[in-house]
CSV table of C-alpha atoms and ligand atoms in Angstrom, one decimal:
chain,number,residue,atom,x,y,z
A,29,UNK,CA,-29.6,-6.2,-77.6
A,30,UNK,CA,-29.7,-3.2,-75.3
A,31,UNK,CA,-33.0,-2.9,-73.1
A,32,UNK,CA,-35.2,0.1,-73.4
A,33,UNK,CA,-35.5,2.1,-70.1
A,34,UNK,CA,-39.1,0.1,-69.5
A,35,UNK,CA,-40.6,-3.0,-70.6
A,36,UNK,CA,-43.8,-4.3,-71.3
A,37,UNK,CA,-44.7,-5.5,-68.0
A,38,UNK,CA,-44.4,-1.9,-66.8
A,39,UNK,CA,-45.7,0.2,-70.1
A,40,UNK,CA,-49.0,2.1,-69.6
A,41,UNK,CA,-51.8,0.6,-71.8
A,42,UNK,CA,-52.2,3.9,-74.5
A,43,UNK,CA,-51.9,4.9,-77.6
A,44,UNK,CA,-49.7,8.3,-77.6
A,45,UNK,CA,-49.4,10.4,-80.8
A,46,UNK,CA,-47.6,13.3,-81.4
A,47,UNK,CA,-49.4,16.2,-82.5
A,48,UNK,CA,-47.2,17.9,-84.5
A,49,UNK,CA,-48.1,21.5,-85.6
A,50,UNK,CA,-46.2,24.3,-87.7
A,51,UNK,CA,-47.6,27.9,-86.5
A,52,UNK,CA,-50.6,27.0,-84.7
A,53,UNK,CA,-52.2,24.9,-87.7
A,54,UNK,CA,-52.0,20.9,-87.1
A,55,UNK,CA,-50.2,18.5,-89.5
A,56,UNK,CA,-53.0,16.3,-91.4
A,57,UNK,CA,-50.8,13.4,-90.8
A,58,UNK,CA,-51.7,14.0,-87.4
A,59,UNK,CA,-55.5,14.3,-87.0
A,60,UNK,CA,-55.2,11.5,-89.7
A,61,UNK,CA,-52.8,8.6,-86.7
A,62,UNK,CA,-55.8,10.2,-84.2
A,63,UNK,CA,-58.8,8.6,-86.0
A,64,UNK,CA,-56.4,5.1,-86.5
A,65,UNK,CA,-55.3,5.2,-82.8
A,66,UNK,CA,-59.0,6.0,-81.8
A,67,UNK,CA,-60.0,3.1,-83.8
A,68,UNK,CA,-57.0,1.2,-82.1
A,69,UNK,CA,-57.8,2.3,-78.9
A,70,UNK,CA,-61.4,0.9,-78.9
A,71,UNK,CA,-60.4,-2.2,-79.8
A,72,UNK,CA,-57.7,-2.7,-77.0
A,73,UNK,CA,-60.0,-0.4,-74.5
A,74,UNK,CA,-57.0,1.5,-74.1
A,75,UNK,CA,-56.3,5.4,-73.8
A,76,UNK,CA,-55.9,7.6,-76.9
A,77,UNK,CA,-53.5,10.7,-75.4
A,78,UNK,CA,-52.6,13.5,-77.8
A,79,UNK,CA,-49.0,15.1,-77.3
A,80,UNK,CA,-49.0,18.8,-78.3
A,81,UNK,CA,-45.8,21.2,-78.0
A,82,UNK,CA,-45.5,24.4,-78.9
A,83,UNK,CA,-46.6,28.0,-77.5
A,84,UNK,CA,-50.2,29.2,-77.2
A,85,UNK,CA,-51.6,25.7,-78.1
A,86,UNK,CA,-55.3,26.3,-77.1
A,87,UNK,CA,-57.0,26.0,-80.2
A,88,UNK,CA,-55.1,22.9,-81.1
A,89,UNK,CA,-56.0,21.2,-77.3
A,90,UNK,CA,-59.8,21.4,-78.5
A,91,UNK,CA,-59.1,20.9,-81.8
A,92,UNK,CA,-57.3,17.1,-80.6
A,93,UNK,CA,-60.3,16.1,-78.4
A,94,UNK,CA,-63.0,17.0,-81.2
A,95,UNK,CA,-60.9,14.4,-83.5
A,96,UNK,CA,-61.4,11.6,-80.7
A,97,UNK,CA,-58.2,12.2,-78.0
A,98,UNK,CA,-59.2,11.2,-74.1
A,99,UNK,CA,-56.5,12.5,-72.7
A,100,UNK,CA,-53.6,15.7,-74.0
A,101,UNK,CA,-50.2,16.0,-72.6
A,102,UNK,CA,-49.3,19.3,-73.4
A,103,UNK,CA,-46.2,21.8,-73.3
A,104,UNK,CA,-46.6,25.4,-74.1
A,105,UNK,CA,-43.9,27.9,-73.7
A,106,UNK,CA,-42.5,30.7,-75.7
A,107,UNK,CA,-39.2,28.5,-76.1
A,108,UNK,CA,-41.4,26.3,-77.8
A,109,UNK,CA,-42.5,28.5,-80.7
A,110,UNK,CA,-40.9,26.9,-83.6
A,111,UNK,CA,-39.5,23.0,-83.7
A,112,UNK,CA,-36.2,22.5,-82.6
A,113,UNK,CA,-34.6,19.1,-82.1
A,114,UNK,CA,-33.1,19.8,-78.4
A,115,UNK,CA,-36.4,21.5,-77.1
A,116,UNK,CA,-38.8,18.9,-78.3
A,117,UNK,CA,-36.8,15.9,-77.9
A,118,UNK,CA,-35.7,16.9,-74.5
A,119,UNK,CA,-39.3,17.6,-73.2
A,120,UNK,CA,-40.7,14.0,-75.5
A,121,UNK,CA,-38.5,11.7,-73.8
A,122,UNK,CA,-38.9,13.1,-70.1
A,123,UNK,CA,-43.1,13.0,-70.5
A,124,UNK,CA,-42.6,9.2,-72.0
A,125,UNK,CA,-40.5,8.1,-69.3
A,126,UNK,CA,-43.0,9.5,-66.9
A,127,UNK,CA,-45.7,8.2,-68.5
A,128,UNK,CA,-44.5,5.2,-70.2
A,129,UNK,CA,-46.7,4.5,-72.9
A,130,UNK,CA,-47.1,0.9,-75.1
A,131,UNK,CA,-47.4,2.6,-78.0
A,132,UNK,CA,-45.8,6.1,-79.4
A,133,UNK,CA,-46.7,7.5,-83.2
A,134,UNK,CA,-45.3,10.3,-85.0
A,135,UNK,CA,-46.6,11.5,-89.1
A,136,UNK,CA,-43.4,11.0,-91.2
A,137,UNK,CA,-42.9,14.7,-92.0
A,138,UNK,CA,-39.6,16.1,-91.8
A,139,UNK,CA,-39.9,16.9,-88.3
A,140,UNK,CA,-41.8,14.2,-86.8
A,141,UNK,CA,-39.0,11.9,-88.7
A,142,UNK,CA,-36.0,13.9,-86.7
A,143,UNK,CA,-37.9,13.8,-83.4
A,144,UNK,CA,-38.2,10.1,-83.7
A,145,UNK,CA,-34.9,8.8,-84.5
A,146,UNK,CA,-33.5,10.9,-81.5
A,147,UNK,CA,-35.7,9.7,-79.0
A,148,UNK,CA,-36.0,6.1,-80.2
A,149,UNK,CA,-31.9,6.0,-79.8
A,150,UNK,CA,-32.5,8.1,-76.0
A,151,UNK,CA,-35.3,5.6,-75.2
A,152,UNK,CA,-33.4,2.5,-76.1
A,153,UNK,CA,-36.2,1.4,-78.3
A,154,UNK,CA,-36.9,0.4,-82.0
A,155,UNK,CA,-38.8,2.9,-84.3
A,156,UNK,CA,-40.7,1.2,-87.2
A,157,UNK,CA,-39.9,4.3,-89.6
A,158,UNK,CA,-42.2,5.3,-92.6
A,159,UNK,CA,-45.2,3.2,-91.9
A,160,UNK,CA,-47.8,1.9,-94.5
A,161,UNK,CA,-50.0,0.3,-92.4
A,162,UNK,CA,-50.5,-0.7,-88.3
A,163,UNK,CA,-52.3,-2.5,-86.1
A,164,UNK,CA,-52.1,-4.0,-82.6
A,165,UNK,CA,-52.8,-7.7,-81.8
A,166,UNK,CA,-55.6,-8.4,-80.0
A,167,UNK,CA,-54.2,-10.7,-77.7
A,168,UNK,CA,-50.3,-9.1,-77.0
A,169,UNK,CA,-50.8,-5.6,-77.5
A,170,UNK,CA,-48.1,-6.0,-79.9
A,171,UNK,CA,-48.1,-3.4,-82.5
A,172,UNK,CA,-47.7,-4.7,-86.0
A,173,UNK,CA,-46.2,-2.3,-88.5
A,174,UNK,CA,-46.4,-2.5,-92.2
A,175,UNK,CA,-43.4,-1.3,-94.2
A,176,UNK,CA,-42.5,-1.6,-97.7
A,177,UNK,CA,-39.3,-1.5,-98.8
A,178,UNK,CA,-35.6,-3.2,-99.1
A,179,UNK,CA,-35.2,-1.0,-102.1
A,180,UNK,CA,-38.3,-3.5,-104.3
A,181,UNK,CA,-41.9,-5.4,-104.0
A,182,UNK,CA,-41.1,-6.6,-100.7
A,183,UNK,CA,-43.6,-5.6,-97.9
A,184,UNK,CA,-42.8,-6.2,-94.6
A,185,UNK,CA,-44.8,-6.4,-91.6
A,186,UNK,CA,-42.4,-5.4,-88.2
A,187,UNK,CA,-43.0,-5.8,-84.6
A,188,UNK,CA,-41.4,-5.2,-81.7
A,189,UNK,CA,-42.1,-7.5,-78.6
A,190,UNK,CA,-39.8,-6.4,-75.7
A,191,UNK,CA,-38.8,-2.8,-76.1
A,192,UNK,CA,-41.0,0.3,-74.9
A,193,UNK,CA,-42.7,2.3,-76.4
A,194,UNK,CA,-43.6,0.8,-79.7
A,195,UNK,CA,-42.5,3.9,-82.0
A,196,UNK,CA,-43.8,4.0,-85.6
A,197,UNK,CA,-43.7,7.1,-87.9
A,198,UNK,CA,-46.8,6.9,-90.4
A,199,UNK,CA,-46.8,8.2,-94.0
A,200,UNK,CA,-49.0,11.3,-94.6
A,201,UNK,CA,-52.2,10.1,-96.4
A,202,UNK,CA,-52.4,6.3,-95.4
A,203,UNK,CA,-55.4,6.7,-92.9
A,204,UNK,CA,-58.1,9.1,-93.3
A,205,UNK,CA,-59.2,11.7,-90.6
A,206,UNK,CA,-61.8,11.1,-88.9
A,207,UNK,CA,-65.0,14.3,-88.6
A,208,UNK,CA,-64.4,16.1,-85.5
A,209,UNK,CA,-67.7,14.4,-83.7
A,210,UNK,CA,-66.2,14.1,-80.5
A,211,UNK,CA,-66.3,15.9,-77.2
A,212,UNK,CA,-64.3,19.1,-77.3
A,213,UNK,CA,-63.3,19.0,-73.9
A,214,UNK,CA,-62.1,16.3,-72.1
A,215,UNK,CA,-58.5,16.1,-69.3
A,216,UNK,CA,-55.2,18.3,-70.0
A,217,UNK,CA,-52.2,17.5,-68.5
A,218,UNK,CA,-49.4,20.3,-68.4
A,219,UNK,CA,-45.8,18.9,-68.8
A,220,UNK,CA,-43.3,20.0,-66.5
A,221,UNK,CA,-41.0,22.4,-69.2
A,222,UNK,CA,-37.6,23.3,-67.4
A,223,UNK,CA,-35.8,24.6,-70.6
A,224,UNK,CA,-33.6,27.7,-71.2
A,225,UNK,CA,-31.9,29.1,-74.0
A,226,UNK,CA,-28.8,27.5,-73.6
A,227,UNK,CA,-29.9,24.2,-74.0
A,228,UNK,CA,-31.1,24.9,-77.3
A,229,UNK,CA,-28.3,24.9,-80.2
A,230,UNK,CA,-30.2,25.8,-83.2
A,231,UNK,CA,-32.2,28.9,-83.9
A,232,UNK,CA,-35.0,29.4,-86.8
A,233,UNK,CA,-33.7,32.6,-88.8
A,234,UNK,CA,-36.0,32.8,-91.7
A,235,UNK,CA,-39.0,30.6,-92.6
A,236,UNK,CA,-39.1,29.9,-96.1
A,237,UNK,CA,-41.9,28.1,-97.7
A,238,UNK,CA,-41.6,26.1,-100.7
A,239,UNK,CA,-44.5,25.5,-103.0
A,240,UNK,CA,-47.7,24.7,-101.1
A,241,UNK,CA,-49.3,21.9,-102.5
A,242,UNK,CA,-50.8,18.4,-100.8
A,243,UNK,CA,-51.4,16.0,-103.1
A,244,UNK,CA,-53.0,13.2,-100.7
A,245,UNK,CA,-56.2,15.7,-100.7
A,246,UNK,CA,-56.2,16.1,-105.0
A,247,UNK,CA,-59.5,14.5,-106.3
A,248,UNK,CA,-58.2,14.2,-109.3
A,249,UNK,CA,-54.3,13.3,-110.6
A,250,UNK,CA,-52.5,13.7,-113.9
A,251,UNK,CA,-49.0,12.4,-112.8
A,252,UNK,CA,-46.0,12.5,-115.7
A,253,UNK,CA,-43.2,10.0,-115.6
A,254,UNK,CA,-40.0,9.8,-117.8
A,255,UNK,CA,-42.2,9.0,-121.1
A,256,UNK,CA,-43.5,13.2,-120.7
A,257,UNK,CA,-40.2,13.9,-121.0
A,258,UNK,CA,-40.2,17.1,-118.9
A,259,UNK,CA,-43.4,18.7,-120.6
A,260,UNK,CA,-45.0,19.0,-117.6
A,261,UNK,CA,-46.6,22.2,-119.0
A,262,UNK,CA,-49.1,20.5,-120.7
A,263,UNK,CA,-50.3,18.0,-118.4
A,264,UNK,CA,-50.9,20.9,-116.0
A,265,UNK,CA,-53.1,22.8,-118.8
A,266,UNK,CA,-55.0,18.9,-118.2
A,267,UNK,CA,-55.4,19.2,-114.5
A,268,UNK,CA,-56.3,22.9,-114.6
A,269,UNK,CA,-58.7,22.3,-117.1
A,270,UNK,CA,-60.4,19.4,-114.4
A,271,UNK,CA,-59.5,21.4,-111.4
A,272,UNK,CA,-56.6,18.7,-110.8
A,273,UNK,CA,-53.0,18.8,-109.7
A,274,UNK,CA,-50.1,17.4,-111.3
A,275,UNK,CA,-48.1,15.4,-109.8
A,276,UNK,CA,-44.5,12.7,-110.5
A,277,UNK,CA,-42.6,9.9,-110.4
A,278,UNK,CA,-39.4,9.7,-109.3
A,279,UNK,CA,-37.3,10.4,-112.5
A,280,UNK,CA,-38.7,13.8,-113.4
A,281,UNK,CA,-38.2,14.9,-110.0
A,282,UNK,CA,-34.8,13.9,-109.7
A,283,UNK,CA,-34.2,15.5,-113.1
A,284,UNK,CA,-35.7,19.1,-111.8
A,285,UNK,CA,-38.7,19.1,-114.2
A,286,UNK,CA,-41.0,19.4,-111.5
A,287,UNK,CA,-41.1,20.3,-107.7
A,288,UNK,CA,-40.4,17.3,-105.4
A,289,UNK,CA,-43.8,18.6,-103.1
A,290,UNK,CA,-45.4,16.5,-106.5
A,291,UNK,CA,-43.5,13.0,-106.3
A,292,UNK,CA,-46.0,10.3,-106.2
A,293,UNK,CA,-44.9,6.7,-104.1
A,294,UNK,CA,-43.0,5.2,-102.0
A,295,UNK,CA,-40.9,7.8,-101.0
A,296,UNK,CA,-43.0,11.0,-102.0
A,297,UNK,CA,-46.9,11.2,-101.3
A,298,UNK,CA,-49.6,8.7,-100.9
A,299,UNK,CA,-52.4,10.0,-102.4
A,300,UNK,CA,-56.3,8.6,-102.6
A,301,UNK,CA,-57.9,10.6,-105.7
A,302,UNK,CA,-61.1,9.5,-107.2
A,303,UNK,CA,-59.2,9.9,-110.4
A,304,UNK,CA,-55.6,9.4,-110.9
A,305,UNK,CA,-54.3,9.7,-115.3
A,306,UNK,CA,-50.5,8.0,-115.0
A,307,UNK,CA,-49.2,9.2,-118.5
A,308,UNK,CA,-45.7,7.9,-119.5
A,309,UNK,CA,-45.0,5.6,-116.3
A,310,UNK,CA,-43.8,2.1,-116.2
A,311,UNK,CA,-46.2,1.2,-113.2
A,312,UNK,CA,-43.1,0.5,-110.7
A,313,UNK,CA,-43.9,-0.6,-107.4
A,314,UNK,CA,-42.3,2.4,-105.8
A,315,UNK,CA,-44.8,4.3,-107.7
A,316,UNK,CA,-48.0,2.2,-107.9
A,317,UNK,CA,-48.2,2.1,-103.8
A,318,UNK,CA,-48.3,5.6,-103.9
A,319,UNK,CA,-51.9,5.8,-106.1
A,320,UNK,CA,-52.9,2.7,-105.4
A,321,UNK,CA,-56.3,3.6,-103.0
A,322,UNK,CA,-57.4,5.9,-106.4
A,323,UNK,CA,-61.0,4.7,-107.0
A,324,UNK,CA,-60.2,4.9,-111.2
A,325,UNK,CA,-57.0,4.8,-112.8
A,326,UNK,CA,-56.4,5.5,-116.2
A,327,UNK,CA,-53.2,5.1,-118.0
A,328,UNK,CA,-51.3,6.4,-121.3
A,329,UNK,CA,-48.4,4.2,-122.3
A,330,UNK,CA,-46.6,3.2,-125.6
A,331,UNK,CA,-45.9,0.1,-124.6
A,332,UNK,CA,-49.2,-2.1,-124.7
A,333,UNK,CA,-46.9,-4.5,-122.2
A,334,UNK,CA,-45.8,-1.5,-119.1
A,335,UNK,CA,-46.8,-2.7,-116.3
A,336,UNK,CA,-49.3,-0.1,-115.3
A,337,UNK,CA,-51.5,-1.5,-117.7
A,338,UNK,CA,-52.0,-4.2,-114.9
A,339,UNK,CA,-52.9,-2.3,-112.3
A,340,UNK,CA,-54.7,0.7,-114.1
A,341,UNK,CA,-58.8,0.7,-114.6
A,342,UNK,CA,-58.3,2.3,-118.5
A,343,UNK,CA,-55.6,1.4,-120.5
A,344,UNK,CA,-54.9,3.8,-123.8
A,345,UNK,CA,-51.8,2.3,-125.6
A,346,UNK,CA,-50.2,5.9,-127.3
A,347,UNK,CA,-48.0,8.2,-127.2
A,348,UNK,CA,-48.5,11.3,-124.2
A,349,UNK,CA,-47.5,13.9,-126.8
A,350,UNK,CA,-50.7,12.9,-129.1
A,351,UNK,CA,-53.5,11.5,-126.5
A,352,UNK,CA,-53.3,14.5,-124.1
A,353,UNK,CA,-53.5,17.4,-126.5
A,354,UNK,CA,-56.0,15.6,-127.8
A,355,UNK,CA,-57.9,15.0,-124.7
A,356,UNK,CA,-57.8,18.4,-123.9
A,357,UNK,CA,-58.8,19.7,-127.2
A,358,UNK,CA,-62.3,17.3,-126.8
A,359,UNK,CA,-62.5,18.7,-122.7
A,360,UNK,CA,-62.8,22.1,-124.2
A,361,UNK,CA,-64.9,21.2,-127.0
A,362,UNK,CA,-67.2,19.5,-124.6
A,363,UNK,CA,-67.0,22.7,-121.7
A,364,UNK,CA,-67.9,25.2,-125.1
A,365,UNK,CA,-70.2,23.6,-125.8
A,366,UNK,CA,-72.3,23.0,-122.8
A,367,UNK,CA,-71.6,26.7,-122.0
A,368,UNK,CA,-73.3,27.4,-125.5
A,369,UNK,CA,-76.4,25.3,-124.5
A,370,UNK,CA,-77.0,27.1,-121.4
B,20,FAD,C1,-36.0,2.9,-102.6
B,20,FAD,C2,-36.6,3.4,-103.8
B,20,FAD,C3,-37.7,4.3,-103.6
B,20,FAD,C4,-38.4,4.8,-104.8
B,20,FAD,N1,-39.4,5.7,-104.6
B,20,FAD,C5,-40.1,6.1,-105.7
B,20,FAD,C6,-41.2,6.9,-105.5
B,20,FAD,O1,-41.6,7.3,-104.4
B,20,FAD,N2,-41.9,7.3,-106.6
B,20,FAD,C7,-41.6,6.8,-107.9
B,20,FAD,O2,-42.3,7.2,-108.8
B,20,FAD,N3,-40.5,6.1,-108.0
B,20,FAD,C8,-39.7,5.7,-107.0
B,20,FAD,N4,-38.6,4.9,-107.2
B,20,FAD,C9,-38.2,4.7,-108.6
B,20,FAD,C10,-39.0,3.5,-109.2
B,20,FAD,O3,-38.5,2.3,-108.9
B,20,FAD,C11,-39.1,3.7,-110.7
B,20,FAD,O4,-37.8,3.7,-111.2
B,20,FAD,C12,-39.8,4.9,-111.2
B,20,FAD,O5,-41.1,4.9,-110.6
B,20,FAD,C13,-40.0,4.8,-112.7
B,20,FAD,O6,-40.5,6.0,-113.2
B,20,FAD,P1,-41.2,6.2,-114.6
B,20,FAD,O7,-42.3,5.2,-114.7
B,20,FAD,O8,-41.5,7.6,-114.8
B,20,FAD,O9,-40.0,5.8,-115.6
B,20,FAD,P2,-39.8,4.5,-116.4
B,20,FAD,O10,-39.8,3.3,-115.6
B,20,FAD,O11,-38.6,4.8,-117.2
B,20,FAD,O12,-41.1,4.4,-117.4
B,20,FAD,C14,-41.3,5.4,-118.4
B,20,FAD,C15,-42.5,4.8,-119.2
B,20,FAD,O13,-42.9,5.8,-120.1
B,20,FAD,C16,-43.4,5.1,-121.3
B,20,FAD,N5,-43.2,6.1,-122.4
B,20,FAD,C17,-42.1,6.5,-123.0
B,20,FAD,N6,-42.4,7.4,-123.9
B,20,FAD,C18,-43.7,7.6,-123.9
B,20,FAD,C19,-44.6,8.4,-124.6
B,20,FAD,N7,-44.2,9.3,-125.5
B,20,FAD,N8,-45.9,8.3,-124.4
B,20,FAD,C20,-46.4,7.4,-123.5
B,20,FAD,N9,-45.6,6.6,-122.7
B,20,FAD,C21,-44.2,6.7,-122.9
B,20,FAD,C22,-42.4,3.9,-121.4
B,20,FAD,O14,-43.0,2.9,-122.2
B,20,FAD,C23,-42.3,3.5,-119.9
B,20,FAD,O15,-43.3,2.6,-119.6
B,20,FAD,C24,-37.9,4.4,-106.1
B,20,FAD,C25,-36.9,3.5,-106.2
B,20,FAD,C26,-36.2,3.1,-105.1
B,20,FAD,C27,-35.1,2.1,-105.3
């Protein structure tokens, strides 16, 4: 196995994340690996140091140390504006190699996940990717990183003991964010930034946003699987009528039936709702870890034995086209008639 360009022996003891932020506004994933790494970083009495590139990043230095950072690292340059993989990787792998942190975490965005796989392949290091779950051993410092996958119920707990840094990319939505209690000013270091145009190949032209929607922060769900077949009309007239979203499993996402922004599970958004309603889903694993931190879950199923009906709170055995009109005939009722009472 090839050896990373520093070992354990020689790592500093610290927690770095990576801060990523899109026009000045930082990711949630983010704030959300600061309040685990602070929480990591107490426990090892090691440093919690923020990583923040981009251009005019003021705001977002404060911002960092309110959510709990000791230390930011931070490149600012017009070059920097928007994320490209050349800029940031380049200017990444020369402040870890400086600094040579145990432990380097990324959100698994879209961006976060190209930055990592090109510096864990420059830094000769392993990169636990899509994380559920982490922790460091007390005793090692050896990060422990939960993953589930191998395409079934299988999860798997990864670590790595002799390459550095320990690199992890964290789902959106697994940890929560911490209030911004702490001290709003604390020590910035500026990265040395020796970039010019040429180096970088790939130029933003237009931004286009898709749909702008973040499930993990819905209090309340109504997810459709295959059984809705496709009418996700009506259980959006449900979550508008409890000021809920909608979101999916796989199958009606992959059919185009509904924006892929809304899939729920393993490989679309982990969300924590006080109330999730799963109507016409199976209760695959894929799915279920993606709902599984809702405080009630209620499902609608034909088939008294789907396996939902094992892991959800309220089971109603019948058929989605019958029990959600209905449901939202008796909301209305209900809403009418308190209004009248008034
Ligand atoms: C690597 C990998 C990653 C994956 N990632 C995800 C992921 O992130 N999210 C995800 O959701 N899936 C994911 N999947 C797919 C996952 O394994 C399941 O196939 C998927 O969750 C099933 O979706 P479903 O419950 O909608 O469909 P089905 O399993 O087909 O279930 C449909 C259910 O609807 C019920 N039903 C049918 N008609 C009605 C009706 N009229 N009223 C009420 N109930 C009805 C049926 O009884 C059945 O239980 C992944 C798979 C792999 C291999």
């Amino acid at each position: 196995m090839v050896a990373s360009h520093y070992n354990p022996s020689e790592e500093q003891k610290a927690i770095w994340i990576y801060l990523e932020q899109e026009s000045g506004v930082l990711e949630n994933v983010s704030l959300e690996l600061l309040a685990k790494g602070r929480q990591m970083a107490d426990q090892m009495e090691w440093r919690l140091i923020g990583l923040i590139l981009g251009n005019k990043t003021g705001d977002l230095v404060e911002q960092a140390f309110t959510h709990g950072a000791d230390e930011i690292r931070v490149a600012d340059h017009p070059l920097l504006e928007n994320y490209t993989i050349d800029a940031y990787a380049r200017l990444v792998y020369q402040a870890i190699l400086v600094a040579k942190p145990s432990v380097f975490l990324l959100g698994a965005t879209p961006n976060g996940r190209d930055l990592a796989g090109r510096l864990a392949v420059r830094l000769r290091t392993g990169l636990n990717a899509d994380c559920t779950g982490l922790r460091l051993e007390p005793e090692s410092g050896v990060l422990v990183s939960e993953v589930s996958g191998f395409g079934g119920g299988v999860l798997a707990l990864i670590e790595m003991r002799s390459h550095r840094p320990q690199m992890a990319t964290v789902r959106p939505g697994v940890f929560e964010v911490s209030p911004p209690n702490y001290d709003p000013t604390g020590e910035t270091i500026h990265i040395p930034i020796d970039l010019t145009e040429d180096m970088i190949h790939t130029r933003v032209v237009e931004k286009v946003s898709g749909e702008q929607v973040d499930l993990s922060r819905a209090a309340l769900l109504v997810a459709g699987g295959r059984g809705v077949e496709g009418n996700f009309k009506l259980l959006g007239n449900l979550a508008n009528l409890l000021d809920g979203e909608v979101g999916a499993t796989r199958p009606p996402v992959d059919e185009g039936h509904i924006q892929r922004e809304r899939q729920i599970g393993q490989t679309g958004v982990v969300c924590s709702p006080k109330v999730a309603i799963c109507c016409g889903i199976s209760g695959a694993f894929h799915f279920v870890v993606g709902v599984e931190k809702a405080e009630t879950v209620i499902a609608i199923n034909t088939d008294p034995a789907a396996p939902i009906f094992e892991f959800a709170d309220y089971n109603v055995v019948g058929d989605v086209h019958e029990i959600v009109p209905a449901l939202i005939e008796a909301i209305r009722e209900r809403k009418n008639s308190s209004e009248t009472n008034l």
